[in-house]
């Protein structure tokens, strides 16, 4: 079932709200900052502050029923690497063909490894990149399937530059300047375009075919632009038409990319938003926050009107990262409570 095929009623009052069940929970000795699904949805990778990297198996959800989940079990761990980095793992990212997995750390390095999709095993030697001079906060792959080239965009603290690396040769070949604060979030939606959010309170759009940002959103725009608040999370829908940004002041902004105009700003949380993600067909959106909660927002209908959102999952401490499953109605969230939990909506 496609994850967007559910018709959920997110109304207020006595209407029954979608109740996601915790299916598996991975526990660690320290906060878990990063997670990403393999493109085929059968695996997911987790990186933690304990420097540990794991690849876990996605469980079968066929037996999940409302109210029948008696125990939450740990996932099956197919691969575990302790001391994978010399510091905490801040970000994890699969390439779109699933053949590379990359991690970034506050040890200022990126590591990426080849992954065999047939054997579900890491193969060969890891590559280490050392061009950053601060914490690597986020990364995204830009894959050209026609040429089989895999490019990795990465950013973070330090010099506030975004580096583009050719993963075939292991060579950083481009560095984008423009941000004046730490880069907190990166997201790509095709082979050439990606977007960045920064502590400098701006969002920048980048095109690999151009050496400078092709558009900048900030609080100086006369049409509303952005509030004076750090941009902690960015995401673009699959069509490349709609941007959502999450901010340190607990707000979200929806932005019409092609019309180059803000649609609305709303406040789904009570504390800093750490991650935003559209569902695969962008009918819904997940946000997670330092208020410990994950909220689901319905994007069907007029986006300029008030949006309905409800809490669908909660952690015992700050929620840090969320990822939708590529095809099923489930997601993973990570938290400062030292867990990564897979949540799913039982069949109707």
mmCIF file of C-alpha atoms in Angstrom:
data_model
loop_
_atom_site.group_PDB
_atom_site.id
_atom_site.type_symbol
_atom_site.label_atom_id
_atom_site.label_comp_id
_atom_site.label_asym_id
_atom_site.label_seq_id
_atom_site.Cartn_x
_atom_site.Cartn_y
_atom_site.Cartn_z
ATOM 1 C CA UNK A 1 0.000 0.000 0.000
ATOM 2 C CA UNK A 2 1.363 3.414 -0.878
ATOM 3 C CA UNK A 3 1.942 5.459 2.260
ATOM 4 C CA UNK A 4 -0.306 8.226 0.957
ATOM 5 C CA UNK A 5 -3.296 6.041 0.166
ATOM 6 C CA UNK A 6 -4.768 6.354 3.677
ATOM 7 C CA UNK A 7 -7.557 8.886 4.071
ATOM 8 C CA UNK A 8 -6.940 10.115 7.604
ATOM 9 C CA UNK A 9 -9.283 12.374 9.527
ATOM 10 C CA UNK A 10 -7.133 14.882 11.384
ATOM 11 C CA UNK A 11 -10.101 16.853 12.679
ATOM 12 C CA UNK A 12 -10.236 18.241 16.180
ATOM 13 C CA UNK A 13 -12.577 17.348 19.010
ATOM 14 C CA UNK A 14 -14.014 13.859 19.401
ATOM 15 C CA UNK A 15 -12.995 12.611 15.971
ATOM 16 C CA UNK A 16 -10.785 9.523 16.194
ATOM 17 C CA UNK A 17 -7.234 10.467 15.343
ATOM 18 C CA UNK A 18 -4.737 8.251 13.536
ATOM 19 C CA UNK A 19 -3.016 6.098 16.123
ATOM 20 C CA UNK A 20 0.427 4.955 15.076
ATOM 21 C CA UNK A 21 1.788 1.957 16.975
ATOM 22 C CA UNK A 22 5.427 1.581 18.002
ATOM 23 C CA UNK A 23 6.621 -1.556 16.202
ATOM 24 C CA UNK A 24 10.339 -1.760 16.978
ATOM 25 C CA UNK A 25 12.662 0.346 19.103
ATOM 26 C CA UNK A 26 16.434 0.408 18.827
ATOM 27 C CA UNK A 27 18.097 1.521 22.070
ATOM 28 C CA UNK A 28 21.551 3.017 22.367
ATOM 29 C CA UNK A 29 23.778 4.297 25.175
ATOM 30 C CA UNK A 30 23.518 7.868 23.852
ATOM 31 C CA UNK A 31 21.206 10.082 21.792
ATOM 32 C CA UNK A 32 20.434 8.858 18.279
ATOM 33 C CA UNK A 33 20.671 11.693 15.773
ATOM 34 C CA UNK A 34 20.343 10.113 12.355
ATOM 35 C CA UNK A 35 18.402 7.543 10.369
ATOM 36 C CA UNK A 36 17.644 6.860 6.712
ATOM 37 C CA UNK A 37 15.715 4.185 4.832
ATOM 38 C CA UNK A 38 17.282 2.178 2.052
ATOM 39 C CA UNK A 39 15.391 3.097 -1.160
ATOM 40 C CA UNK A 40 13.852 -0.387 -1.346
ATOM 41 C CA UNK A 41 12.380 0.032 2.145
ATOM 42 C CA UNK A 42 13.720 -3.287 3.410
ATOM 43 C CA UNK A 43 16.506 -1.774 5.529
ATOM 44 C CA UNK A 44 17.345 1.371 7.427
ATOM 45 C CA UNK A 45 20.617 2.805 8.724
ATOM 46 C CA UNK A 46 21.022 4.425 12.151
ATOM 47 C CA UNK A 47 23.860 6.578 13.492
ATOM 48 C CA UNK A 48 24.216 7.651 17.131
ATOM 49 C CA UNK A 49 26.169 9.917 19.459
ATOM 50 C CA UNK A 50 27.893 6.759 20.729
ATOM 51 C CA UNK A 51 29.736 6.687 17.348
ATOM 52 C CA UNK A 52 27.885 3.451 16.517
ATOM 53 C CA UNK A 53 26.538 2.764 13.031
ATOM 54 C CA UNK A 54 23.919 0.072 12.405
ATOM 55 C CA UNK A 55 21.942 -1.295 9.487
ATOM 56 C CA UNK A 56 18.605 -2.749 10.601
ATOM 57 C CA UNK A 57 15.985 -4.874 8.897
ATOM 58 C CA UNK A 58 12.521 -3.440 8.324
ATOM 59 C CA UNK A 59 9.991 -5.772 9.994
ATOM 60 C CA UNK A 60 6.903 -7.417 8.543
ATOM 61 C CA UNK A 61 3.834 -5.398 9.518
ATOM 62 C CA UNK A 62 1.199 -7.930 8.438
ATOM 63 C CA UNK A 63 0.289 -8.903 12.010
ATOM 64 C CA UNK A 64 -0.013 -5.360 13.328
ATOM 65 C CA UNK A 65 -3.515 -4.558 14.603
ATOM 66 C CA UNK A 66 -4.982 -1.680 16.601
ATOM 67 C CA UNK A 67 -4.467 -2.251 20.309
ATOM 68 C CA UNK A 68 -2.867 -5.684 19.813
ATOM 69 C CA UNK A 69 0.745 -4.593 20.117
ATOM 70 C CA UNK A 70 1.713 -6.136 23.439
ATOM 71 C CA UNK A 71 5.469 -5.562 23.289
ATOM 72 C CA UNK A 72 7.878 -3.446 21.308
ATOM 73 C CA UNK A 73 10.903 -5.439 20.220
ATOM 74 C CA UNK A 74 14.325 -4.305 19.039
ATOM 75 C CA UNK A 75 14.878 -4.558 15.283
ATOM 76 C CA UNK A 76 17.050 -7.183 13.653
ATOM 77 C CA UNK A 77 20.517 -5.620 13.271
ATOM 78 C CA UNK A 78 22.264 -6.858 10.133
ATOM 79 C CA UNK A 79 25.415 -4.783 10.560
ATOM 80 C CA UNK A 80 26.947 -2.941 13.509
ATOM 81 C CA UNK A 81 30.094 -0.845 13.587
ATOM 82 C CA UNK A 82 31.241 0.613 16.902
ATOM 83 C CA UNK A 83 33.576 3.629 16.786
ATOM 84 C CA UNK A 84 32.564 4.141 13.160
ATOM 85 C CA UNK A 85 33.574 7.787 13.597
ATOM 86 C CA UNK A 86 35.819 9.487 16.128
ATOM 87 C CA UNK A 87 32.817 11.591 17.173
ATOM 88 C CA UNK A 88 29.017 11.538 17.190
ATOM 89 C CA UNK A 89 27.227 10.589 13.961
ATOM 90 C CA UNK A 90 25.094 13.588 12.990
ATOM 91 C CA UNK A 91 23.706 12.479 9.621
ATOM 92 C CA UNK A 92 23.191 9.332 7.561
ATOM 93 C CA UNK A 93 22.208 9.100 3.906
ATOM 94 C CA UNK A 94 21.689 6.373 1.280
ATOM 95 C CA UNK A 95 22.248 7.032 -2.403
ATOM 96 C CA UNK A 96 19.096 6.710 -4.511
ATOM 97 C CA UNK A 97 20.174 3.356 -5.950
ATOM 98 C CA UNK A 98 21.039 2.077 -2.461
ATOM 99 C CA UNK A 99 24.607 1.240 -3.458
ATOM 100 C CA UNK A 100 26.299 3.845 -1.240
ATOM 101 C CA UNK A 101 25.743 4.799 2.389
ATOM 102 C CA UNK A 102 27.321 7.944 3.874
ATOM 103 C CA UNK A 103 27.672 9.286 7.420
ATOM 104 C CA UNK A 104 28.779 12.677 8.733
ATOM 105 C CA UNK A 105 30.148 13.505 12.171
ATOM 106 C CA UNK A 106 31.315 16.183 14.572
ATOM 107 C CA UNK A 107 34.785 14.724 14.030
ATOM 108 C CA UNK A 108 34.549 16.866 10.846
ATOM 109 C CA UNK A 109 34.684 13.861 8.505
ATOM 110 C CA UNK A 110 32.359 12.071 6.111
ATOM 111 C CA UNK A 111 32.614 8.351 5.534
ATOM 112 C CA UNK A 112 30.919 6.481 2.720
ATOM 113 C CA UNK A 113 30.811 2.795 1.903
ATOM 114 C CA UNK A 114 29.607 0.589 -0.908
ATOM 115 C CA UNK A 115 26.591 -1.586 -0.184
ATOM 116 C CA UNK A 116 25.643 -4.781 -1.999
ATOM 117 C CA UNK A 117 21.861 -4.773 -2.504
ATOM 118 C CA UNK A 118 21.807 -8.536 -3.176
ATOM 119 C CA UNK A 119 23.679 -9.665 -0.060
ATOM 120 C CA UNK A 120 22.697 -6.709 2.168
ATOM 121 C CA UNK A 121 26.331 -6.329 3.163
ATOM 122 C CA UNK A 122 28.851 -3.502 3.163
ATOM 123 C CA UNK A 123 31.635 -4.266 0.690
ATOM 124 C CA UNK A 124 35.135 -2.956 0.105
ATOM 125 C CA UNK A 125 36.896 -0.200 2.010
ATOM 126 C CA UNK A 126 35.261 2.913 3.408
ATOM 127 C CA UNK A 127 36.202 6.279 1.965
ATOM 128 C CA UNK A 128 36.876 9.206 4.282
ATOM 129 C CA UNK A 129 36.474 12.865 3.328
ATOM 130 C CA UNK A 130 38.224 15.580 5.339
ATOM 131 C CA UNK A 131 37.392 18.877 3.604
ATOM 132 C CA UNK A 132 35.049 20.184 6.320
ATOM 133 C CA UNK A 133 36.474 22.237 9.201
ATOM 134 C CA UNK A 134 33.457 21.812 11.474
ATOM 135 C CA UNK A 135 30.645 19.380 12.324
ATOM 136 C CA UNK A 136 29.019 17.811 9.259
ATOM 137 C CA UNK A 137 25.349 18.470 9.990
ATOM 138 C CA UNK A 138 23.611 17.154 6.875
ATOM 139 C CA UNK A 139 24.139 15.554 3.467
ATOM 140 C CA UNK A 140 22.168 14.602 0.377
ATOM 141 C CA UNK A 141 22.993 12.548 -2.701
ATOM 142 C CA UNK A 142 22.428 13.804 -6.219
ATOM 143 C CA UNK A 143 22.487 10.741 -8.458
ATOM 144 C CA UNK A 144 22.567 10.700 -12.218
ATOM 145 C CA UNK A 145 21.257 7.265 -13.183
ATOM 146 C CA UNK A 146 22.173 7.746 -16.843
ATOM 147 C CA UNK A 147 25.874 8.183 -16.105
ATOM 148 C CA UNK A 148 25.929 6.225 -12.834
ATOM 149 C CA UNK A 149 27.696 9.175 -11.199
ATOM 150 C CA UNK A 150 26.890 9.777 -7.556
ATOM 151 C CA UNK A 151 27.477 13.237 -6.146
ATOM 152 C CA UNK A 152 27.256 14.047 -2.438
ATOM 153 C CA UNK A 153 26.376 17.507 -1.140
ATOM 154 C CA UNK A 154 27.428 18.141 2.477
ATOM 155 C CA UNK A 155 27.366 21.070 4.873
ATOM 156 C CA UNK A 156 27.602 22.060 8.500
ATOM 157 C CA UNK A 157 29.621 24.216 10.859
ATOM 158 C CA UNK A 158 33.002 25.818 10.283
ATOM 159 C CA UNK A 159 33.451 27.689 7.014
ATOM 160 C CA UNK A 160 29.697 27.444 6.199
ATOM 161 C CA UNK A 161 30.429 26.090 2.722
ATOM 162 C CA UNK A 162 28.531 23.340 0.931
ATOM 163 C CA UNK A 163 30.859 20.821 -0.678
ATOM 164 C CA UNK A 164 30.046 18.636 -3.676
ATOM 165 C CA UNK A 165 31.968 15.356 -3.837
ATOM 166 C CA UNK A 166 32.239 12.912 -6.728
ATOM 167 C CA UNK A 167 31.889 9.611 -4.873
ATOM 168 C CA UNK A 168 33.385 7.712 -7.807
ATOM 169 C CA UNK A 169 36.756 9.368 -7.365
ATOM 170 C CA UNK A 170 36.355 10.487 -3.758
ATOM 171 C CA UNK A 171 37.160 14.044 -4.803
ATOM 172 C CA UNK A 172 35.395 17.205 -3.584
ATOM 173 C CA UNK A 173 35.245 19.269 -6.781
ATOM 174 C CA UNK A 174 33.027 22.205 -5.862
ATOM 175 C CA UNK A 175 32.444 24.414 -2.811
ATOM 176 C CA UNK A 176 29.435 26.718 -2.635
ATOM 177 C CA UNK A 177 29.689 29.900 -0.571
ATOM 178 C CA UNK A 178 26.843 32.172 0.465
ATOM 179 C CA UNK A 179 25.669 31.159 3.916
ATOM 180 C CA UNK A 180 27.061 33.101 6.866
ATOM 181 C CA UNK A 181 25.919 30.677 9.567
ATOM 182 C CA UNK A 182 26.093 26.951 10.174
ATOM 183 C CA UNK A 183 24.272 24.861 7.576
ATOM 184 C CA UNK A 184 21.681 22.789 9.432
ATOM 185 C CA UNK A 185 19.742 21.040 6.664
ATOM 186 C CA UNK A 186 20.150 19.929 3.039
ATOM 187 C CA UNK A 187 17.643 18.305 0.689
ATOM 188 C CA UNK A 188 17.718 17.339 -2.999
ATOM 189 C CA UNK A 189 14.760 16.421 -5.187
ATOM 190 C CA UNK A 190 16.359 15.802 -8.584
ATOM 191 C CA UNK A 191 19.800 15.267 -10.095
ATOM 192 C CA UNK A 192 20.784 18.927 -10.194
ATOM 193 C CA UNK A 193 18.830 20.928 -7.608
ATOM 194 C CA UNK A 194 19.093 21.037 -3.842
ATOM 195 C CA UNK A 195 18.160 23.401 -1.024
ATOM 196 C CA UNK A 196 19.923 24.414 2.194
ATOM 197 C CA UNK A 197 18.728 25.864 5.501
ATOM 198 C CA UNK A 198 21.045 27.746 7.835
ATOM 199 C CA UNK A 199 21.609 29.282 11.226
ATOM 200 C CA UNK A 200 21.883 32.583 9.302
ATOM 201 C CA UNK A 201 18.059 32.496 8.971
ATOM 202 C CA UNK A 202 18.098 31.992 5.195
ATOM 203 C CA UNK A 203 17.194 29.262 2.718
ATOM 204 C CA UNK A 204 19.205 28.966 -0.479
ATOM 205 C CA UNK A 205 18.440 27.047 -3.666
ATOM 206 C CA UNK A 206 21.369 25.612 -5.597
ATOM 207 C CA UNK A 207 21.782 24.238 -9.110
ATOM 208 C CA UNK A 208 24.847 22.126 -9.900
ATOM 209 C CA UNK A 209 24.992 23.763 -13.324
ATOM 210 C CA UNK A 210 25.556 27.196 -11.721
ATOM 211 C CA UNK A 211 28.275 28.251 -9.268
ATOM 212 C CA UNK A 212 26.081 30.462 -7.074
ATOM 213 C CA UNK A 213 22.719 30.055 -5.340
ATOM 214 C CA UNK A 214 19.859 30.574 -7.782
ATOM 215 C CA UNK A 215 17.430 31.903 -5.157
ATOM 216 C CA UNK A 216 17.537 33.028 -1.529
ATOM 217 C CA UNK A 217 14.675 33.246 0.968
ATOM 218 C CA UNK A 218 15.212 35.479 3.997
ATOM 219 C CA UNK A 219 13.402 37.830 6.369
ATOM 220 C CA UNK A 220 14.120 40.868 4.178
ATOM 221 C CA UNK A 221 11.582 39.843 1.531
ATOM 222 C CA UNK A 222 8.649 42.224 1.238
ATOM 223 C CA UNK A 223 6.175 39.367 0.668
ATOM 224 C CA UNK A 224 6.690 37.896 4.101
ATOM 225 C CA UNK A 225 9.711 35.693 3.429
ATOM 226 C CA UNK A 226 10.983 34.170 6.646
ATOM 227 C CA UNK A 227 10.866 35.174 10.278
ATOM 228 C CA UNK A 228 14.094 36.059 12.106
ATOM 229 C CA UNK A 229 14.694 32.478 13.171
ATOM 230 C CA UNK A 230 17.307 29.870 12.290
ATOM 231 C CA UNK A 231 16.247 27.466 9.522
ATOM 232 C CA UNK A 232 16.685 24.068 11.147
ATOM 233 C CA UNK A 233 15.019 21.851 8.521
ATOM 234 C CA UNK A 234 14.099 21.950 4.825
ATOM 235 C CA UNK A 235 12.288 19.577 2.479
ATOM 236 C CA UNK A 236 10.864 19.767 -1.064
ATOM 237 C CA UNK A 237 7.944 17.731 -2.396
ATOM 238 C CA UNK A 238 8.579 15.233 -5.250
ATOM 239 C CA UNK A 239 7.258 17.652 -7.907
ATOM 240 C CA UNK A 240 9.746 20.360 -6.950
ATOM 241 C CA UNK A 241 6.896 22.842 -6.469
ATOM 242 C CA UNK A 242 6.511 23.037 -2.692
ATOM 243 C CA UNK A 243 9.116 23.759 0.002
ATOM 244 C CA UNK A 244 8.549 23.370 3.723
ATOM 245 C CA UNK A 245 10.978 24.772 6.255
ATOM 246 C CA UNK A 246 11.169 24.198 10.006
ATOM 247 C CA UNK A 247 12.543 26.847 12.351
ATOM 248 C CA UNK A 248 14.046 27.321 15.801
ATOM 249 C CA UNK A 249 11.017 29.413 16.834
ATOM 250 C CA UNK A 250 8.759 26.317 16.367
ATOM 251 C CA UNK A 251 7.269 27.585 13.084
ATOM 252 C CA UNK A 252 6.897 25.952 9.683
ATOM 253 C CA UNK A 253 6.753 27.878 6.416
ATOM 254 C CA UNK A 254 5.205 26.534 3.208
ATOM 255 C CA UNK A 255 6.641 28.114 0.083
ATOM 256 C CA UNK A 256 5.557 27.972 -3.558
ATOM 257 C CA UNK A 257 8.855 27.424 -5.391
ATOM 258 C CA UNK A 258 7.646 28.009 -8.932
ATOM 259 C CA UNK A 259 5.557 31.034 -7.948
ATOM 260 C CA UNK A 260 8.447 32.272 -5.752
ATOM 261 C CA UNK A 261 6.111 33.218 -2.913
ATOM 262 C CA UNK A 262 5.375 32.129 0.669
ATOM 263 C CA UNK A 263 2.018 30.377 1.141
ATOM 264 C CA UNK A 264 1.716 30.437 4.912
ATOM 265 C CA UNK A 265 3.520 30.165 8.216
ATOM 266 C CA UNK A 266 2.090 28.030 11.004
ATOM 267 C CA UNK A 267 3.166 26.714 14.405
ATOM 268 C CA UNK A 268 2.579 22.964 14.807
ATOM 269 C CA UNK A 269 4.953 22.645 17.789
ATOM 270 C CA UNK A 270 5.873 24.426 21.021
ATOM 271 C CA UNK A 271 9.660 24.155 20.658
ATOM 272 C CA UNK A 272 12.341 24.120 17.966
ATOM 273 C CA UNK A 273 11.522 21.983 14.925
ATOM 274 C CA UNK A 274 14.351 19.619 14.025
ATOM 275 C CA UNK A 275 13.131 17.802 10.916
ATOM 276 C CA UNK A 276 10.372 18.068 8.290
ATOM 277 C CA UNK A 277 9.444 15.445 5.695
ATOM 278 C CA UNK A 278 6.753 15.114 3.038
ATOM 279 C CA UNK A 279 5.158 11.709 2.616
ATOM 280 C CA UNK A 280 6.092 10.065 -0.709
ATOM 281 C CA UNK A 281 3.194 11.663 -2.613
ATOM 282 C CA UNK A 282 3.131 14.792 -0.410
ATOM 283 C CA UNK A 283 -0.447 14.322 0.844
ATOM 284 C CA UNK A 284 0.892 14.543 4.397
ATOM 285 C CA UNK A 285 3.857 16.006 6.229
ATOM 286 C CA UNK A 286 5.709 14.912 9.365
ATOM 287 C CA UNK A 287 7.474 17.310 11.706
ATOM 288 C CA UNK A 288 9.505 16.512 14.809
ATOM 289 C CA UNK A 289 10.516 18.878 17.553
ATOM 290 C CA UNK A 290 12.392 19.474 20.757
ATOM 291 C CA UNK A 291 8.917 19.356 22.404
ATOM 292 C CA UNK A 292 9.402 15.528 22.111
ATOM 293 C CA UNK A 293 6.536 15.064 19.648
ATOM 294 C CA UNK A 294 6.050 14.074 16.018
ATOM 295 C CA UNK A 295 3.071 15.689 14.295
ATOM 296 C CA UNK A 296 1.261 14.748 11.093
ATOM 297 C CA UNK A 297 -0.157 17.584 8.983
ATOM 298 C CA UNK A 298 -2.738 17.083 6.217
ATOM 299 C CA UNK A 299 -1.713 18.895 3.011
ATOM 300 C CA UNK A 300 -4.758 17.924 0.942
ATOM 301 C CA UNK A 301 -6.836 20.955 0.049
ATOM 302 C CA UNK A 302 -6.074 24.671 -0.019
ATOM 303 C CA UNK A 303 -2.629 25.160 1.517
ATOM 304 C CA UNK A 304 -3.411 28.808 2.247
ATOM 305 C CA UNK A 305 -6.141 27.788 4.704
ATOM 306 C CA UNK A 306 -5.614 26.571 8.256
ATOM 307 C CA UNK A 307 -3.900 23.178 8.234
ATOM 308 C CA UNK A 308 -4.924 20.273 10.463
ATOM 309 C CA UNK A 309 -2.141 18.586 12.371
ATOM 310 C CA UNK A 310 -2.116 16.085 15.231
ATOM 311 C CA UNK A 311 0.480 14.400 17.426
ATOM 312 C CA UNK A 312 1.035 10.875 16.099
ATOM 313 C CA UNK A 313 4.059 9.834 18.198
ATOM 314 C CA UNK A 314 6.006 11.010 21.228
ATOM 315 C CA UNK A 315 9.423 10.395 22.745
ATOM 316 C CA UNK A 316 10.585 10.800 26.332
ATOM 317 C CA UNK A 317 13.082 13.460 25.261
ATOM 318 C CA UNK A 318 13.760 15.708 22.271
ATOM 319 C CA UNK A 319 12.761 14.267 18.877
ATOM 320 C CA UNK A 320 15.615 14.804 16.427
ATOM 321 C CA UNK A 321 15.022 13.114 13.070
ATOM 322 C CA UNK A 322 12.185 11.498 11.112
ATOM 323 C CA UNK A 323 12.027 9.503 7.874
ATOM 324 C CA UNK A 324 9.003 8.130 6.012
ATOM 325 C CA UNK A 325 9.141 4.594 4.672
ATOM 326 C CA UNK A 326 9.398 4.747 0.845
ATOM 327 C CA UNK A 327 6.115 2.854 0.261
ATOM 328 C CA UNK A 328 4.369 1.805 3.498
ATOM 329 C CA UNK A 329 2.432 3.980 5.939
ATOM 330 C CA UNK A 330 5.176 4.010 8.550
ATOM 331 C CA UNK A 331 8.053 6.174 9.706
ATOM 332 C CA UNK A 332 11.097 6.132 11.960
ATOM 333 C CA UNK A 333 11.921 8.786 14.535
ATOM 334 C CA UNK A 334 15.089 9.259 16.582
ATOM 335 C CA UNK A 335 15.498 11.023 19.884
ATOM 336 C CA UNK A 336 17.701 12.288 22.678
ATOM 337 C CA UNK A 337 15.970 9.564 24.729
ATOM 338 C CA UNK A 338 18.534 7.219 23.091
ATOM 339 C CA UNK A 339 16.041 5.413 20.862
ATOM 340 C CA UNK A 340 15.077 5.054 17.217
ATOM 341 C CA UNK A 341 11.478 3.875 16.958
ATOM 342 C CA UNK A 342 9.579 2.555 13.960
ATOM 343 C CA UNK A 343 5.917 3.598 13.992
ATOM 344 C CA UNK A 344 3.178 2.196 11.777
ATOM 345 C CA UNK A 345 -0.557 2.677 11.306
ATOM 346 C CA UNK A 346 -2.351 -0.661 11.676
ATOM 347 C CA UNK A 347 -4.653 -1.745 8.844
ATOM 348 C CA UNK A 348 -8.173 -0.336 9.068
#
